Coordinates of N, CA and C in Angstrom, one line a residue:
M1 N 0.8 -1.2 0.0 CA 0.0 0.0 0.0 C 0.9 1.2 0.0
S2 N 0.6 2.2 -0.9 CA 1.4 3.4 -0.9 C 0.9 4.3 0.3
T3 N 1.9 5.1 0.7 CA 1.6 6.0 1.9 C 1.6 7.4 1.5
T4 N 1.6 7.8 0.3 CA 1.6 9.2 -0.1 C 0.3 9.9 0.3
P5 N 0.4 11.2 0.5 CA -0.8 11.9 0.9 C -2.0 11.7 -0.1
P6 N -1.7 11.7 -1.4 CA -2.9 11.5 -2.3 C -3.6 10.2 -2.1
V7 N -2.9 9.1 -1.7 CA -3.5 7.8 -1.4 C -4.3 8.0 -0.1
L8 N -3.8 8.6 0.9 CA -4.5 8.9 2.2 C -5.7 9.7 1.9
A9 N -5.6 10.7 1.0 CA -6.7 11.6 0.7 C -7.8 10.8 0.0
A10 N -7.4 9.8 -0.8 CA -8.4 8.9 -1.5 C -9.1 8.1 -0.4
E11 N -8.4 7.6 0.6 CA -9.0 6.8 1.6 C -10.0 7.6 2.5
L12 N -9.6 8.9 2.7 CA -10.5 9.8 3.4 C -11.8 10.0 2.6
A13 N -11.6 10.2 1.3 CA -12.7 10.4 0.4 C -13.7 9.2 0.4
L14 N -13.1 8.0 0.4 CA -13.9 6.8 0.4 C -14.7 6.7 1.8
A15 N -14.0 7.0 2.8 CA -14.7 7.0 4.2 C -15.8 8.0 4.2
W16 N -15.6 9.2 3.6 CA -16.6 10.3 3.5 C -17.8 9.8 2.7
A17 N -17.5 9.1 1.6 CA -18.6 8.6 0.8 C -19.4 7.5 1.5
D18 N -18.8 6.8 2.4 CA -19.5 5.8 3.2 C -20.4 6.5 4.2
I19 N -20.0 7.6 4.7 CA -20.9 8.4 5.6 C -22.0 8.9 4.8
Q20 N -21.8 9.4 3.6 CA -22.8 9.9 2.7 C -23.9 8.9 2.3
R21 N -23.4 7.6 2.2 CA -24.4 6.5 1.9 C -25.5 6.5 3.0
H22 N -25.1 6.7 4.3 CA -26.0 6.7 5.4 C -26.7 8.1 5.6
H23 N -26.1 9.1 5.1 CA -26.6 10.5 5.3 C -26.5 11.3 4.0
P24 N -27.4 11.0 3.1 CA -27.3 11.6 1.7 C -27.2 13.1 1.7
E25 N -27.7 13.8 2.7 CA -27.7 15.3 2.7 C -26.3 15.8 2.9
L26 N -25.3 15.0 3.3 CA -24.0 15.4 3.6 C -23.3 15.8 2.3
P27 N -22.8 17.1 2.2 CA -22.2 17.6 1.0 C -20.9 16.8 0.7
D28 N -20.4 16.9 -0.5 CA -19.1 16.3 -0.9 C -18.0 16.9 -0.1
L29 N -17.0 16.2 0.1 CA -15.8 16.7 0.8 C -14.9 17.3 -0.3
A30 N -14.8 18.6 -0.3 CA -14.1 19.4 -1.3 C -12.6 19.0 -1.4
A31 N -11.9 18.9 -0.3 CA -10.5 18.7 -0.3 C -10.1 17.8 0.8
P32 N -10.2 16.4 0.6 CA -9.8 15.5 1.7 C -8.4 15.7 2.3
E33 N -7.5 16.1 1.4 CA -6.1 16.3 1.8 C -6.0 17.4 2.8
S34 N -7.0 18.3 2.9 CA -6.9 19.4 3.8 C -7.0 18.9 5.3
L35 N -7.5 17.7 5.5 CA -7.6 17.2 6.8 C -6.3 16.5 7.3
I36 N -5.4 16.2 6.3 CA -4.2 15.6 6.7 C -3.3 16.6 7.4
G37 N -2.9 16.3 8.6 CA -2.0 17.1 9.3 C -2.7 18.4 9.9
E38 N -4.0 18.5 9.7 CA -4.7 19.7 10.3 C -4.9 19.4 11.7
S39 N -4.8 20.4 12.5 CA -5.0 20.2 14.0 C -6.0 21.3 14.4
S40 N -7.0 20.9 15.1 CA -8.0 21.8 15.7 C -8.4 21.3 17.0
S41 N -8.0 22.0 18.1 CA -8.2 21.6 19.4 C -9.7 21.4 19.7
A42 N -10.6 22.3 19.1 CA -12.0 22.2 19.3 C -12.6 20.9 18.7
C43 N -12.0 20.5 17.6 CA -12.6 19.3 16.8 C -11.8 18.1 17.1
G44 N -10.8 18.1 17.8 CA -9.9 16.9 18.0 C -8.7 17.0 17.1
A45 N -7.6 16.8 17.7 CA -6.3 17.0 17.0 C -6.0 15.9 16.1
E46 N -6.3 14.7 16.5 CA -5.9 13.5 15.7 C -6.9 13.1 14.6
L47 N -6.3 12.9 13.5 CA -7.2 12.4 12.3 C -7.6 11.0 12.5
S48 N -8.8 10.7 12.5 CA -9.4 9.4 12.6 C -10.8 9.4 12.0
F49 N -11.4 8.2 12.0 CA -12.8 8.1 11.5 C -13.7 8.9 12.3
E50 N -13.5 8.9 13.6 CA -14.3 9.6 14.6 C -14.2 11.1 14.3
R51 N -13.0 11.6 14.0 CA -12.8 13.0 13.6 C -13.5 13.3 12.3
L52 N -13.4 12.4 11.3 CA -14.1 12.6 10.1 C -15.6 12.7 10.2
L53 N -16.2 11.8 11.1 CA -17.6 11.9 11.4 C -17.9 13.2 12.1
H54 N -17.1 13.7 12.9 CA -17.3 15.0 13.6 C -17.3 16.1 12.5
E55 N -16.4 16.0 11.5 CA -16.4 17.0 10.4 C -17.7 16.9 9.6
A56 N -18.2 15.7 9.5 CA -19.4 15.4 8.7 C -20.6 16.1 9.4
V57 N -20.6 16.2 10.7 CA -21.6 16.9 11.5 C -21.6 18.3 11.0
H58 N -20.5 18.9 11.0 CA -20.4 20.3 10.5 C -20.9 20.5 9.1
G59 N -20.6 19.5 8.2 CA -21.1 19.5 6.8 C -22.6 19.5 6.7
I60 N -23.2 18.6 7.5 CA -24.7 18.5 7.5 C -25.3 19.8 8.1
A61 N -24.7 20.3 9.2 CA -25.2 21.6 9.7 C -25.1 22.7 8.7
A62 N -24.0 22.7 7.9 CA -23.9 23.8 6.9 C -25.0 23.5 5.8
A63 N -25.2 22.3 5.4 CA -26.2 22.0 4.4 C -27.6 22.4 4.9
R64 N -27.9 22.2 6.1 CA -29.2 22.6 6.7 C -29.3 24.1 7.1
G65 N -28.2 24.8 7.0 CA -28.2 26.2 7.4 C -28.3 26.4 8.9
V66 N -27.7 25.4 9.6 CA -27.8 25.4 11.1 C -26.5 26.0 11.6
R67 N -26.5 26.9 12.5 CA -25.3 27.5 13.1 C -25.0 26.5 14.3
D68 N -24.0 25.7 14.1 CA -23.7 24.7 15.1 C -22.5 25.0 16.0
T69 N -21.9 26.2 15.8 CA -20.8 26.6 16.6 C -20.9 28.1 16.9
S70 N -20.2 28.6 17.9 CA -20.0 30.0 18.1 C -18.6 30.2 18.6
R71 N -18.3 31.5 19.0 CA -16.9 31.8 19.4 C -15.9 31.4 18.4
A72 N -16.1 31.9 17.1 CA -15.2 31.6 16.0 C -15.0 30.1 15.7
G73 N -16.1 29.4 15.9 CA -16.0 27.9 15.6 C -15.5 27.1 16.7
R74 N -15.1 27.6 17.9 CA -14.6 26.8 19.0 C -15.7 26.2 19.8
Y75 N -16.8 26.9 20.1 CA -17.8 26.3 21.0 C -18.9 25.6 20.1
H76 N -19.0 24.3 20.4 CA -20.0 23.4 19.7 C -21.2 23.4 20.6
N77 N -22.3 23.9 20.0 CA -23.5 24.1 20.8 C -24.5 22.8 20.7
R78 N -25.6 22.9 21.3 CA -26.6 21.8 21.4 C -27.1 21.4 20.0
R79 N -27.1 22.4 19.0 CA -27.5 22.0 17.7 C -26.5 21.1 17.0
F80 N -25.2 21.4 17.3 CA -24.1 20.5 16.9 C -24.3 19.1 17.5
L81 N -24.6 19.0 18.8 CA -24.8 17.8 19.5 C -26.0 17.0 18.9
A82 N -27.1 17.7 18.6 CA -28.2 17.0 18.0 C -27.9 16.3 16.7
I83 N -27.2 17.0 15.8 CA -26.8 16.4 14.6 C -25.7 15.3 14.8
A84 N -24.8 15.5 15.8 CA -23.8 14.5 16.1 C -24.5 13.2 16.5
E85 N -25.5 13.3 17.3 CA -26.3 12.1 17.8 C -26.9 11.4 16.6
E86 N -27.4 12.1 15.6 CA -28.0 11.5 14.4 C -27.0 10.7 13.7
L87 N -25.7 11.1 13.7 CA -24.6 10.5 12.9 C -24.0 9.4 13.8
G88 N -24.4 9.2 15.0 CA -23.8 8.1 15.8 C -22.7 8.5 16.7
L89 N -22.7 9.8 17.1 CA -21.7 10.3 18.1 C -22.4 10.7 19.4
D90 N -21.7 10.4 20.5 CA -22.3 10.7 21.8 C -21.3 11.6 22.5
H91 N -21.9 12.4 23.5 CA -21.2 13.2 24.4 C -21.7 12.9 25.8
I92 N -20.9 12.4 26.6 CA -21.4 11.9 27.9 C -21.3 12.9 29.0
D93 N -20.5 13.9 28.9 CA -20.3 14.9 29.9 C -21.1 16.2 29.7
E94 N -21.1 17.1 30.6 CA -21.6 18.4 30.5 C -20.7 19.1 29.4
P95 N -21.2 20.2 28.8 CA -20.4 20.9 27.8 C -19.1 21.4 28.5
H96 N -18.0 21.4 27.7 CA -16.8 22.0 28.1 C -16.9 23.5 28.1
P97 N -16.4 24.3 29.1 CA -16.6 25.7 29.1 C -16.2 26.5 27.8
S98 N -15.1 26.0 27.1 CA -14.7 26.7 26.0 C -15.0 26.0 24.7
S99 N -15.2 24.7 24.6 CA -15.4 24.0 23.4 C -16.8 23.4 23.3
G100 N -17.6 23.5 24.3 CA -18.9 23.0 24.3 C -19.0 21.5 24.2
F101 N -19.7 21.0 23.2 CA -20.0 19.6 23.0 C -19.0 19.0 21.9
S102 N -17.9 19.6 21.7 CA -17.0 19.1 20.6 C -16.4 17.8 20.8
L103 N -16.2 17.3 22.0 CA -15.5 16.0 22.3 C -16.6 14.9 22.2
V104 N -16.9 14.5 21.0 CA -17.9 13.4 20.8 C -17.1 12.1 20.5
T105 N -17.8 11.0 20.8 CA -17.2 9.7 20.5 C -18.2 8.8 19.8
L106 N -17.7 7.8 19.1 CA -18.6 6.9 18.3 C -19.4 6.1 19.3
N107 N -20.7 5.9 19.0 CA -21.5 5.0 19.9 C -21.3 3.6 19.3
P108 N -21.7 2.6 20.1 CA -21.5 1.2 19.6 C -22.2 0.9 18.3
E109 N -23.4 1.5 18.0 CA -24.1 1.2 16.7 C -23.3 1.7 15.6
A110 N -22.8 3.0 15.7 CA -22.0 3.6 14.6 C -20.7 2.8 14.4
R111 N -20.1 2.3 15.5 CA -18.9 1.6 15.4 C -19.1 0.3 14.6
R112 N -20.2 -0.3 14.8 CA -20.6 -1.6 14.0 C -20.9 -1.2 12.6
R113 N -21.7 -0.1 12.4 CA -22.0 0.3 11.0 C -20.8 0.6 10.1
Y114 N -19.8 1.2 10.7 CA -18.7 1.7 9.9 C -17.4 0.8 10.2
R115 N -17.6 -0.3 10.8 CA -16.4 -1.1 11.2 C -15.4 -1.3 10.1
S116 N -15.8 -1.7 8.9 CA -14.8 -2.0 7.8 C -14.2 -0.7 7.3
T117 N -14.9 0.4 7.3 CA -14.4 1.7 6.9 C -13.4 2.2 8.0
I118 N -13.7 2.0 9.2 CA -12.8 2.4 10.3 C -11.5 1.7 10.2
E119 N -11.6 0.4 10.0 CA -10.4 -0.4 9.9 C -9.5 0.0 8.7
R120 N -10.2 0.2 7.5 CA -9.4 0.6 6.3 C -8.7 1.9 6.5
L121 N -9.5 2.9 7.1 CA -8.9 4.2 7.3 C -7.8 4.2 8.3
A122 N -8.0 3.4 9.4 CA -6.9 3.2 10.4 C -5.6 2.7 9.8
R123 N -5.8 1.7 8.9 CA -4.6 1.1 8.2 C -3.9 2.2 7.4
A124 N -4.6 3.0 6.7 CA -4.0 4.0 5.8 C -3.4 5.1 6.7
L125 N -4.0 5.5 7.8 CA -3.4 6.5 8.7 C -2.2 5.9 9.3
K126 N -2.2 4.7 9.7 CA -1.0 4.1 10.3 C 0.2 4.0 9.3
A127 N -0.1 3.7 8.1 CA 1.0 3.6 7.1 C 1.5 5.0 6.8
H128 N 0.6 6.0 6.7 CA 1.0 7.4 6.5 C 1.9 7.9 7.6
T129 N 1.5 7.6 8.9 CA 2.2 8.0 10.0 C 3.6 7.4 10.0
A130 N 3.7 6.1 9.7 CA 4.9 5.4 9.7 C 5.8 6.0 8.6
A131 N 5.3 6.3 7.5 CA 6.1 6.9 6.4 C 6.6 8.3 6.7
T132 N 5.8 9.1 7.3 CA 6.2 10.4 7.6 C 7.1 10.5 8.9
A133 N 7.0 9.5 9.8 CA 7.9 9.4 10.9 C 9.3 9.0 10.6
T134 N 9.5 8.3 9.5 CA 10.8 7.9 9.1 C 11.4 8.9 8.1
D135 N 10.8 10.0 8.0 CA 11.3 11.1 7.1 C 12.7 11.5 7.5
T136 N 13.6 11.7 6.6 CA 14.9 12.1 6.9 C 15.1 13.6 6.8
A137 N 16.2 14.1 7.3 CA 16.5 15.5 7.3 C 16.7 16.0 5.9
R138 N 16.9 15.0 4.9 CA 17.2 15.4 3.5 C 15.8 15.6 2.8
S139 N 14.7 15.2 3.4 CA 13.4 15.4 2.7 C 13.0 16.8 2.7
F140 N 12.4 17.2 1.6 CA 11.9 18.6 1.5 C 10.5 18.7 2.2
R141 N 10.4 19.6 3.1 CA 9.2 19.8 3.8 C 8.4 21.1 3.5
G142 N 9.0 21.8 2.6 CA 8.3 23.0 2.2 C 8.7 24.3 3.0
P143 N 8.1 25.4 2.6 CA 8.5 26.7 3.2 C 8.4 26.8 4.7
A144 N 7.4 26.2 5.3 CA 7.2 26.3 6.8 C 8.4 25.7 7.5
A145 N 8.9 24.6 7.1 CA 10.1 24.0 7.7 C 11.3 24.9 7.5
R146 N 11.5 25.4 6.3 CA 12.7 26.2 5.9 C 12.7 27.5 6.7
H147 N 11.6 28.1 7.0 CA 11.6 29.4 7.6 C 11.2 29.4 9.1
G148 N 11.2 28.2 9.7 CA 10.9 28.2 11.1 C 9.5 28.5 11.4
S149 N 8.5 27.6 11.0 CA 7.1 27.8 11.3 C 6.9 27.9 12.8
S150 N 5.9 28.7 13.1 CA 5.5 28.7 14.5 C 4.9 27.4 15.0
G151 N 4.5 26.6 14.1 CA 3.9 25.3 14.5 C 2.5 25.5 15.2
G152 N 1.9 26.7 15.0 CA 0.6 26.9 15.6 C 0.9 27.5 17.0
G153 N -0.1 27.3 17.9 CA 0.1 27.8 19.2 C -1.0 28.8 19.5
V154 N -0.9 29.2 20.8 CA -1.9 30.2 21.3 C -1.6 31.6 20.8
R155 N -2.6 32.2 20.2 CA -2.4 33.6 19.7 C -2.8 34.5 20.9
V156 N -2.0 35.6 21.0 CA -2.2 36.6 22.0 C -2.5 37.9 21.3
K157 N -3.0 38.9 22.0 CA -3.3 40.2 21.4 C -2.0 41.0 21.4
A158 N -1.6 41.5 20.3 CA -0.5 42.5 20.2 C -1.1 43.8 19.8
V159 N -0.6 44.9 20.4 CA -1.2 46.2 20.2 C -0.1 47.2 19.6
C160 N -0.6 48.2 19.0 CA 0.3 49.3 18.6 C -0.1 50.6 19.3
D161 N 0.7 51.6 19.3 CA 0.4 52.8 20.0 C -0.9 53.6 19.6
C162 N -1.3 53.3 18.3 CA -2.5 54.0 17.8 C -3.8 53.3 18.2
G163 N -3.7 52.2 18.9 CA -4.9 51.5 19.4 C -5.3 50.3 18.6
R164 N -4.7 50.0 17.5 CA -5.1 48.9 16.7 C -4.5 47.6 17.4
N165 N -5.1 46.5 17.1 CA -4.5 45.2 17.6 C -4.7 44.1 16.7
V166 N -3.8 43.1 16.8 CA -3.9 41.8 16.0 C -3.7 40.7 17.0
R167 N -4.1 39.5 16.5 CA -3.8 38.2 17.3 C -2.7 37.6 16.6
V168 N -1.7 37.2 17.4 CA -0.5 36.6 16.8 C 0.1 35.6 17.8
V169 N 0.8 34.6 17.2 CA 1.6 33.6 18.0 C 2.8 34.4 18.5
P170 N 3.2 34.4 19.8 CA 4.3 35.2 20.2 C 5.6 34.8 19.5
S171 N 5.8 33.6 19.2 CA 7.1 33.2 18.5 C 7.2 33.8 17.1
V172 N 6.1 34.1 16.5 CA 6.1 34.7 15.1 C 6.5 36.2 15.3
L173 N 5.9 36.9 16.3 CA 6.3 38.3 16.6 C 7.7 38.4 17.0
A174 N 8.3 37.4 17.6 CA 9.7 37.4 18.1 C 10.6 37.3 16.9
Q175 N 10.2 36.7 15.8 CA 11.0 36.5 14.6 C 11.4 37.8 13.9
A176 N 10.4 38.8 13.9 CA 10.6 40.1 13.2 C 9.4 40.9 13.6
P177 N 9.6 42.2 13.6 CA 8.5 43.1 14.0 C 7.3 43.0 12.9
I178 N 6.1 43.2 13.4 CA 4.9 43.3 12.6 C 4.5 44.7 12.7
V179 N 4.5 45.5 11.6 CA 4.3 46.9 11.6 C 2.9 47.3 11.3
C180 N 2.3 48.2 12.0 CA 1.0 48.6 11.8 C 0.9 49.5 10.6
G181 N -0.1 49.2 9.7 CA -0.3 49.9 8.5 C -0.9 51.3 8.7
G182 N -1.5 51.5 9.9 CA -2.1 52.8 10.2 C -1.1 53.8 10.7
C183 N -0.2 53.4 11.6 CA 0.7 54.4 12.2 C 2.2 54.1 11.9
G184 N 2.5 52.9 11.4 CA 3.9 52.6 11.0 C 4.7 52.1 12.2
K185 N 4.1 52.0 13.3 CA 4.9 51.5 14.5 C 4.7 50.0 14.7
P186 N 5.6 49.3 15.3 CA 5.5 47.9 15.5 C 4.5 47.5 16.5
F187 N 3.8 46.4 16.3 CA 2.9 45.8 17.3 C 3.8 45.2 18.4
R188 N 3.2 45.2 19.6 CA 3.9 44.6 20.7 C 2.9 43.9 21.6
I189 N 3.4 42.9 22.4 CA 2.6 42.3 23.4 C 2.7 43.0 24.7
P190 N 1.6 43.5 25.2 CA 1.6 44.3 26.4 C 2.1 43.5 27.6
E191 N 2.8 44.2 28.5 CA 3.3 43.5 29.7 C 2.1 43.3 30.6
V192 N 2.1 42.2 31.3 CA 1.0 41.9 32.2 C 1.5 42.3 33.6
A193 N 0.7 43.1 34.3 CA 1.2 43.5 35.6 C 1.1 42.4 36.6
A194 N 2.1 42.2 37.4 CA 2.2 41.1 38.3 C 1.2 41.4 39.5
V195 N 0.4 40.3 39.8 CA -0.5 40.5 40.9 C 0.2 40.0 42.2
G196 N 0.1 40.8 43.3 CA 0.7 40.3 44.5 C 1.0 41.3 45.4

């Protein structure tokens, strides 16, 4: 079995098609490869069939015109949970204060329904992980690796003297100044006064 991203993308597309067989209103997955390596703490960081089903909930919500999240997509509300339950996902706890009902898990019926799809996708993900883990320093990883990507992280508010602000990962701001287009001065992260 090949472990290149296009093959993994094809496996993701097949798994998505299997979900569509059971839920025909689910729109097509425009770019399966966009899920490879994507991390979203609100939706679950690890790519798996469960994560794919979670994304399908968002797809059905969009098709129905249902607003299933708030707080810039981080908080998953009860409308998200209702659709998640239709697709075979459960949430056993109270909502998380910042992500709501995002942490959903496959229920036993869905696990049985999608068993072969889950197994096939798990094999493809395992092969992909093994292939990328044995990557050597000589492999080309693209511009993010060459230029020292921030790797994501928590964004904080940086301000300039004219009152404008932006959200930025502190390590990105440390690489070089980000200059305000309004006043020409650099953005900075304000000092937090010590309490005590």
